[in-house]
Coordinates of C-alpha atoms and ligand atoms in Angstrom, one line a residue:
M15 CA -16.8 2.6 -62.5
A16 CA -20.5 1.3 -62.4
N17 CA -22.2 -1.1 -65.6
E18 CA -18.5 -1.2 -67.1
T19 CA -19.4 -2.6 -70.6
I20 CA -18.6 -6.6 -70.3
P21 CA -15.9 -8.0 -72.7
R22 CA -17.0 -10.2 -75.9
L23 CA -15.5 -13.0 -75.5
E24 CA -14.0 -13.9 -78.9
S25 CA -14.3 -17.4 -78.3
Y26 CA -15.0 -20.5 -75.3
D27 CA -11.4 -22.8 -75.5
D28 CA -9.6 -23.1 -72.8
V29 CA -7.1 -19.7 -73.6
A30 CA -9.6 -17.4 -74.1
L31 CA -11.8 -17.7 -71.5
T32 CA -8.4 -17.7 -68.9
K33 CA -7.3 -14.2 -70.4
A34 CA -11.6 -13.0 -70.1
F35 CA -11.7 -13.8 -66.1
G36 CA -8.0 -13.1 -65.2
E37 CA -8.6 -9.4 -67.3
L38 CA -11.9 -9.0 -65.1
K39 CA -9.6 -10.3 -62.2
L40 CA -7.5 -8.1 -62.4
Q41 CA -9.8 -5.1 -62.9
F42 CA -11.7 -6.1 -59.5
N43 CA -8.8 -5.8 -58.0
Q44 CA -7.9 -2.6 -59.1
E45 CA -11.8 -1.3 -58.0
A46 CA -11.1 -3.3 -54.7
M47 CA -7.6 -1.8 -54.1
L48 CA -9.8 2.0 -54.8
S49 CA -12.5 1.9 -52.5
G50 CA -10.8 3.1 -49.5
S51 CA -14.0 4.0 -47.2
P52 CA -16.9 1.5 -46.2
E53 CA -19.3 3.2 -48.7
G54 CA -16.4 2.3 -51.8
R55 CA -16.4 -0.7 -49.8
E56 CA -20.6 -1.0 -50.5
S57 CA -20.7 0.4 -53.6
L58 CA -18.3 -2.1 -55.4
R59 CA -20.0 -4.8 -53.5
V60 CA -23.1 -4.1 -55.3
D61 CA -21.2 -3.2 -58.6
W62 CA -19.7 -6.6 -59.4
L63 CA -22.3 -9.1 -56.7
G64 CA -25.5 -6.8 -57.0
R65 CA -28.8 -8.8 -57.9
K66 CA -29.4 -6.8 -61.5
Q67 CA -27.1 -4.6 -62.3
G68 CA -24.3 -6.4 -60.4
R69 CA -21.7 -7.3 -63.3
L70 CA -21.3 -10.9 -62.3
T71 CA -25.4 -11.0 -63.2
Q72 CA -24.6 -9.6 -66.5
I73 CA -21.7 -11.4 -67.0
S74 CA -23.9 -15.1 -66.9
S75 CA -26.3 -13.3 -68.9
I76 CA -24.0 -12.4 -71.8
W77 CA -21.7 -15.4 -71.6
L78 CA -23.3 -17.8 -69.7
K79 CA -26.6 -17.8 -72.5
T80 CA -25.1 -17.1 -75.2
A81 CA -22.6 -20.3 -75.2
P82 CA -22.6 -23.8 -76.9
D83 CA -23.3 -26.3 -75.2
S84 CA -19.9 -28.1 -75.4
A85 CA -18.8 -24.8 -73.6
K86 CA -21.0 -24.1 -70.5
R87 CA -19.9 -26.5 -68.1
S88 CA -16.4 -25.0 -68.6
L89 CA -17.4 -21.8 -68.7
G90 CA -20.1 -22.2 -65.9
Q91 CA -17.1 -23.9 -63.9
R92 CA -14.9 -20.8 -64.6
F93 CA -17.6 -18.2 -63.6
N94 CA -18.4 -20.1 -60.1
E95 CA -14.9 -19.8 -59.1
F96 CA -14.8 -16.4 -60.2
K97 CA -18.1 -15.8 -58.1
A98 CA -16.4 -16.7 -55.3
Y99 CA -13.5 -15.3 -55.7
I100 CA -15.4 -12.1 -55.1
E101 CA -18.0 -13.0 -52.9
Q102 CA -14.5 -13.9 -50.6
S103 CA -12.0 -10.4 -51.6
I104 CA -15.8 -8.4 -50.7
A105 CA -16.6 -10.4 -47.6
Q106 CA -12.7 -9.4 -46.2
E107 CA -12.6 -6.4 -47.0
L108 CA -15.6 -5.5 -44.9
S109 CA -14.2 -8.0 -41.4
V110 CA -11.2 -5.9 -41.4
E111 CA -12.9 -2.4 -41.2
S112 CA -14.5 -4.2 -38.5
A113 CA -12.1 -5.7 -36.8
G114 CA -9.8 -2.1 -36.0
S115 CA -11.7 0.3 -33.4
G116 CA -15.1 0.0 -34.7
R117 CA -14.2 3.7 -36.4
P118 CA -13.0 2.6 -40.0
L119 CA -9.6 2.6 -40.6
D120 CA -9.8 5.2 -43.0
A121 CA -12.3 7.0 -41.5
I122 CA -10.2 9.2 -39.0
D123 CA -11.6 12.8 -39.0
I124 CA -9.3 15.2 -37.9
S125 CA -11.6 18.2 -36.6
L126 CA -13.2 16.5 -33.9
P127 CA -11.8 17.1 -30.1
G128 CA -9.1 13.9 -29.3
T129 CA -10.0 12.1 -26.0
R130 CA -8.6 14.2 -23.3
S131 CA -6.3 12.6 -20.1
R132 CA -7.7 13.5 -16.8
I133 CA -4.7 15.9 -15.1
G134 CA -4.1 13.8 -12.2
I135 CA -4.7 16.0 -8.8
E136 CA -2.6 15.9 -5.2
H137 CA -4.6 13.6 -3.1
P138 CA -5.8 15.6 0.3
L139 CA -3.9 13.2 2.2
I140 CA -0.7 13.7 1.1
K141 CA -1.4 17.6 -0.1
T142 CA -1.9 17.4 4.1
M143 CA 0.8 15.8 5.0
N144 CA 3.2 18.2 2.0
E145 CA 1.9 20.7 4.7
I146 CA 3.0 19.9 7.1
V147 CA 6.8 19.1 6.1
A148 CA 6.5 22.9 4.5
V149 CA 6.1 24.2 7.7
F150 CA 9.1 22.4 9.4
K151 CA 11.3 22.6 6.1
S152 CA 11.0 26.2 6.4
M153 CA 12.2 25.9 9.6
G154 CA 15.6 23.9 8.1
Y155 CA 14.3 20.5 9.2
S156 CA 15.6 17.5 6.5
V157 CA 12.7 15.4 5.1
G158 CA 13.6 11.7 5.3
V159 CA 11.4 8.2 5.2
G160 CA 11.8 4.5 6.1
P161 CA 10.1 1.0 5.6
E162 CA 6.9 0.2 5.6
V163 CA 7.5 -3.9 6.5
E164 CA 9.8 -3.1 9.8
T165 CA 11.3 -5.5 12.5
D166 CA 10.4 -6.0 16.2
Y167 CA 13.6 -4.2 17.3
Y168 CA 12.9 -0.7 15.8
N169 CA 9.5 -0.7 16.3
F170 CA 9.4 -1.0 19.7
E171 CA 12.0 -2.0 21.8
S172 CA 15.1 0.6 20.9
L173 CA 12.4 2.5 21.5
N174 CA 12.5 1.4 24.6
F175 CA 8.8 -1.1 24.8
P176 CA 10.3 -3.8 26.0
P177 CA 9.2 -7.1 24.7
N178 CA 5.8 -8.0 26.5
H179 CA 5.4 -4.4 27.8
P180 CA 1.6 -3.2 28.1
A181 CA 2.3 -0.5 26.2
R182 CA 2.8 -2.4 22.9
D183 CA -1.2 -3.2 23.5
T184 CA -1.7 0.4 22.5
Q185 CA -0.5 -0.6 19.1
D186 CA -2.9 -3.7 17.7
T187 CA 0.0 -5.4 15.4
L188 CA 0.3 -7.0 12.0
V189 CA 3.0 -9.0 12.0
V190 CA 4.8 -11.1 9.4
A191 CA 4.0 -14.4 9.4
G192 CA 5.8 -18.1 9.9
Q193 CA 9.1 -16.0 11.8
E194 CA 9.3 -18.0 15.3
R195 CA 12.4 -19.1 14.7
K196 CA 14.1 -15.9 14.6
A197 CA 15.0 -13.7 17.7
L198 CA 12.0 -11.5 18.4
R199 CA 14.4 -8.3 17.9
D200 CA 14.6 -9.6 14.4
R201 CA 10.7 -10.5 13.8
L202 CA 9.1 -9.0 11.2
L203 CA 6.0 -6.7 11.6
M204 CA 4.4 -3.7 9.8
R205 CA 5.2 -0.1 11.1
T206 CA 2.8 0.5 13.1
H207 CA 4.1 4.6 14.0
T208 CA 6.7 6.6 12.2
S209 CA 9.1 6.8 15.1
P210 CA 10.9 3.3 14.1
V211 CA 13.0 6.2 12.1
Q212 CA 14.0 8.8 14.9
I213 CA 16.1 5.7 15.4
R214 CA 17.5 4.5 11.7
T215 CA 18.4 8.4 11.5
M216 CA 20.3 8.2 14.4
E217 CA 21.7 5.2 13.6
Q218 CA 22.8 7.4 9.8
Q219 CA 24.3 10.4 11.3
A220 CA 25.8 11.6 14.4
P221 CA 23.8 14.5 16.4
P222 CA 22.3 17.7 15.3
V223 CA 19.2 15.7 13.2
R224 CA 16.5 17.7 12.9
I225 CA 14.0 15.8 10.1
V226 CA 10.3 15.5 9.6
I227 CA 9.4 11.9 8.6
P228 CA 6.2 11.6 6.7
G229 CA 4.6 8.5 5.8
K230 CA 2.0 5.4 5.8
V231 CA 1.2 3.0 9.1
H232 CA -0.6 0.0 10.2
R233 CA -2.4 -1.5 12.4
N234 CA -5.3 -4.2 13.2
D235 CA -7.9 -1.6 13.5
A236 CA -11.2 -2.3 12.2
A237 CA -12.0 0.3 9.9
D238 CA -14.5 3.0 11.4
A239 CA -15.7 6.5 10.4
T240 CA -12.8 7.5 12.3
H241 CA -10.4 4.5 12.0
S242 CA -8.8 3.2 9.5
P243 CA -5.9 -0.4 9.4
I244 CA -4.0 1.8 6.8
F245 CA -3.1 5.4 7.6
H246 CA -0.4 7.9 7.7
Q247 CA 1.7 10.7 10.4
V248 CA 4.4 12.5 10.4
E249 CA 7.1 11.9 12.8
G250 CA 9.3 15.1 14.1
L251 CA 13.1 14.9 15.6
C252 CA 15.0 17.3 17.0
V253 CA 18.6 16.8 18.7
D254 CA 20.9 19.0 19.7
T255 CA 22.7 20.6 22.5
N256 CA 21.0 21.6 25.3
I257 CA 17.6 20.6 24.0
T258 CA 14.4 21.7 26.1
F259 CA 11.1 21.0 26.3
S260 CA 10.3 25.3 25.5
D261 CA 12.0 24.6 22.2
L262 CA 9.4 21.8 22.0
K263 CA 6.8 24.0 23.0
G264 CA 7.7 27.0 20.0
T265 CA 8.8 25.0 17.9
L266 CA 4.7 22.8 18.6
D267 CA 3.3 26.6 19.1
H268 CA 4.8 27.9 15.4
A269 CA 4.1 24.9 13.5
M270 CA 0.2 24.6 14.2
K271 CA 0.0 28.8 13.6
A272 CA 1.5 28.0 10.4
F273 CA -0.6 25.8 9.4
F274 CA -3.7 26.4 11.0
G275 CA -3.7 30.1 11.0
S276 CA -2.4 32.7 14.2
S277 CA -4.8 32.9 16.0
V278 CA -4.9 29.1 16.4
K279 CA -3.8 28.7 20.5
T280 CA -1.9 25.4 22.4
R281 CA -1.4 23.5 25.2
F282 CA 0.6 20.6 26.4
F283 CA -1.3 17.8 28.5
P284 CA 1.3 15.1 30.8
S285 CA 0.4 11.5 28.9
F286 CA 2.9 8.7 28.1
F287 CA 4.4 7.3 25.6
P288 CA 7.7 5.1 26.8
F289 CA 10.3 6.5 24.3
T290 CA 9.1 10.4 25.2
E291 CA 9.7 11.7 29.3
P292 CA 8.6 13.5 29.8
S293 CA 5.6 12.7 26.9
A294 CA 3.0 15.4 26.4
D295 CA -0.2 15.2 23.9
V296 CA -1.0 18.8 22.8
Q297 CA -4.5 20.6 22.3
I298 CA -4.9 23.8 20.0
S299 CA -7.9 26.0 20.4
C300 CA -10.8 24.4 18.6
I301 CA -10.7 25.8 14.4
F302 CA -14.5 26.1 14.5
C303 CA -15.2 27.8 17.3
G304 CA -12.0 29.7 18.4
G305 CA -12.1 27.9 21.9
K306 CA -16.0 29.0 22.8
G307 CA -16.9 25.1 22.8
C308 CA -18.7 23.8 19.9
R309 CA -20.5 20.0 18.2
K310 CA -17.0 19.2 17.1
C311 CA -14.9 20.2 20.4
K312 CA -17.2 18.0 22.0
H313 CA -18.0 21.7 23.7
S314 CA -14.5 22.2 25.3
G315 CA -13.1 24.6 23.4
W316 CA -10.1 22.3 22.2
I317 CA -9.1 20.2 20.3
E318 CA -6.3 17.6 21.1
L319 CA -3.8 16.5 17.6
L320 CA -0.2 15.2 18.3
G321 CA 1.5 13.3 20.5
C322 CA 4.9 14.6 21.6
G323 CA 8.1 15.0 24.1
M324 CA 11.6 14.3 25.3
V325 CA 13.4 11.8 23.8
D326 CA 14.3 9.6 26.6
P327 CA 17.6 8.8 27.2
A328 CA 17.6 5.2 26.9
V329 CA 16.6 5.5 23.4
F330 CA 19.6 7.7 22.7
G331 CA 21.1 4.9 24.5
A332 CA 19.8 2.6 21.8
V333 CA 21.0 4.2 19.0
Q334 CA 24.6 5.1 21.1
Q335 CA 26.7 2.2 19.6
K336 CA 26.5 2.4 16.4
Q337 CA 26.3 6.4 16.9
P338 CA 28.3 7.9 20.1
G339 CA 27.9 11.1 19.8
Y340 CA 24.5 10.2 21.4
D341 CA 25.2 11.2 24.6
P342 CA 22.5 11.8 26.9
K343 CA 24.7 13.9 29.2
K344 CA 25.5 15.5 26.2
I345 CA 23.0 15.7 24.4
S346 CA 19.3 15.7 24.4
G347 CA 15.8 15.9 22.2
F348 CA 12.4 16.6 21.3
A349 CA 10.2 14.3 19.2
F350 CA 6.5 14.6 17.8
G351 CA 3.9 12.0 16.0
M352 CA 0.9 13.4 14.3
G353 CA -2.0 12.0 12.3
V354 CA -1.9 13.1 8.8
E355 CA -6.0 11.7 8.1
R356 CA -7.1 13.5 11.9
I357 CA -5.7 16.9 11.4
A358 CA -6.6 16.8 6.8
M359 CA -11.0 15.3 8.5
M360 CA -10.1 18.3 10.6
K361 CA -9.1 20.9 8.4
Y362 CA -11.4 19.4 5.4
G363 CA -15.0 19.0 7.3
V364 CA -14.7 15.4 6.0
S365 CA -16.6 13.7 9.0
D366 CA -16.0 9.9 6.7
I367 CA -12.3 8.7 6.6
G368 CA -13.1 6.3 3.9
Q369 CA -13.5 9.1 1.7
F370 CA -9.8 9.5 1.6
Y371 CA -9.7 5.8 0.2
S372 CA -12.3 5.0 -2.3
G373 CA -10.7 6.9 -5.1
D374 CA -14.4 8.9 -5.9
M375 CA -13.1 11.1 -7.6
R376 CA -16.3 13.6 -7.1
F377 CA -14.7 13.7 -3.0
L378 CA -10.8 13.2 -4.6
E379 CA -11.7 16.8 -6.3
Q380 CA -12.3 18.8 -4.4
F381 CA -9.6 19.4 -2.6
A382 CA -7.4 20.9 -6.5
Ligands
DAH29 N1 3.9 7.5 17.4 C1 3.6 7.4 18.0 C2 2.2 7.0 17.9 O1 2.1 6.7 16.7 C3 3.1 9.6 18.1 C4 4.0 10.0 19.2 C5 3.5 10.2 20.2 C6 5.8 10.1 18.1 C7 4.9 11.0 20.1 C8 6.4 10.8 18.8 C9 6.8 11.4 19.8 O2 7.6 10.7 18.2 O3 7.3 11.8 21.1 O4 1.7 7.6 19.0

């Protein structure tokens, strides 16, 4: 391509000049079209615009210098136009090249390894939640969910927390603003626990019921190493004829052994929840020291893990309007609720709850 001979000008009249520059333009355009790679475009540039050997330099020396004075003016004008055209075309080609992803459009090296998309892993909290749910599923429980924005009625009143009852204070509630004109029971809030889904489930389904409910809950708690304003719970509910406290004990004892290992023991302490009577806190023998006493269990040998109890007749009373089958004289049931973060922290030895929400892959990938 380089150093193509410059055609001789036959004459300097308009027709001859138009023809000569037309041919040069055609030649340039053809070469430009074929100059696919960055290297090709660079050699095109040198070939045409190069100072010493470039074709424009040659044209100017052969045509202009030998032209008779009468033709110099129009030849010079056409030459300048042609030069501007070449410069512009070459500048445009180069800018197309650099406007891409930094990579020349046609310089794709198919032998390079591709950009690998990272395969996600199950988040440790979801994993823990799924493992807990799986234990209950294997005992015949179904799985349910409910809304995170809840009404006062489902979060509190139906669960036997009357308005102004001090037990509401144990659940620092985030309420949705601007609802003063609504009746208290209809006001919206962020659910403080998964227990409202007990009521929603019973309203939808006549007894018997065996269900676990994993989900996100919200409380107006300041974040520290063990608290987060958003956390997760797994709720459980079992209602049938003749359900007793020993069913509750047997079920939770089995669940803890299935989850933490068969050597784990459980014990039940009296407690209070408005929606269960009697209520209990469940402790498991310390999974770190086996019950001998260590720093993790504050030398007691036991770790408190969940709340539970027999469903309070007042709770059945609340759903009876919609499902008359929940007659506390004919059926009974138990319920339980546990914090997923607390269990995951214990199981994986995590000391700061905030790490679960940090999005730090170095932390999260350890649980893959
Ligand atoms: N909802 C309770 C809480 O968030 C936990 C709980 C305790 C749930 C006892 C239950 C239960 O179903 O029976 O503190």
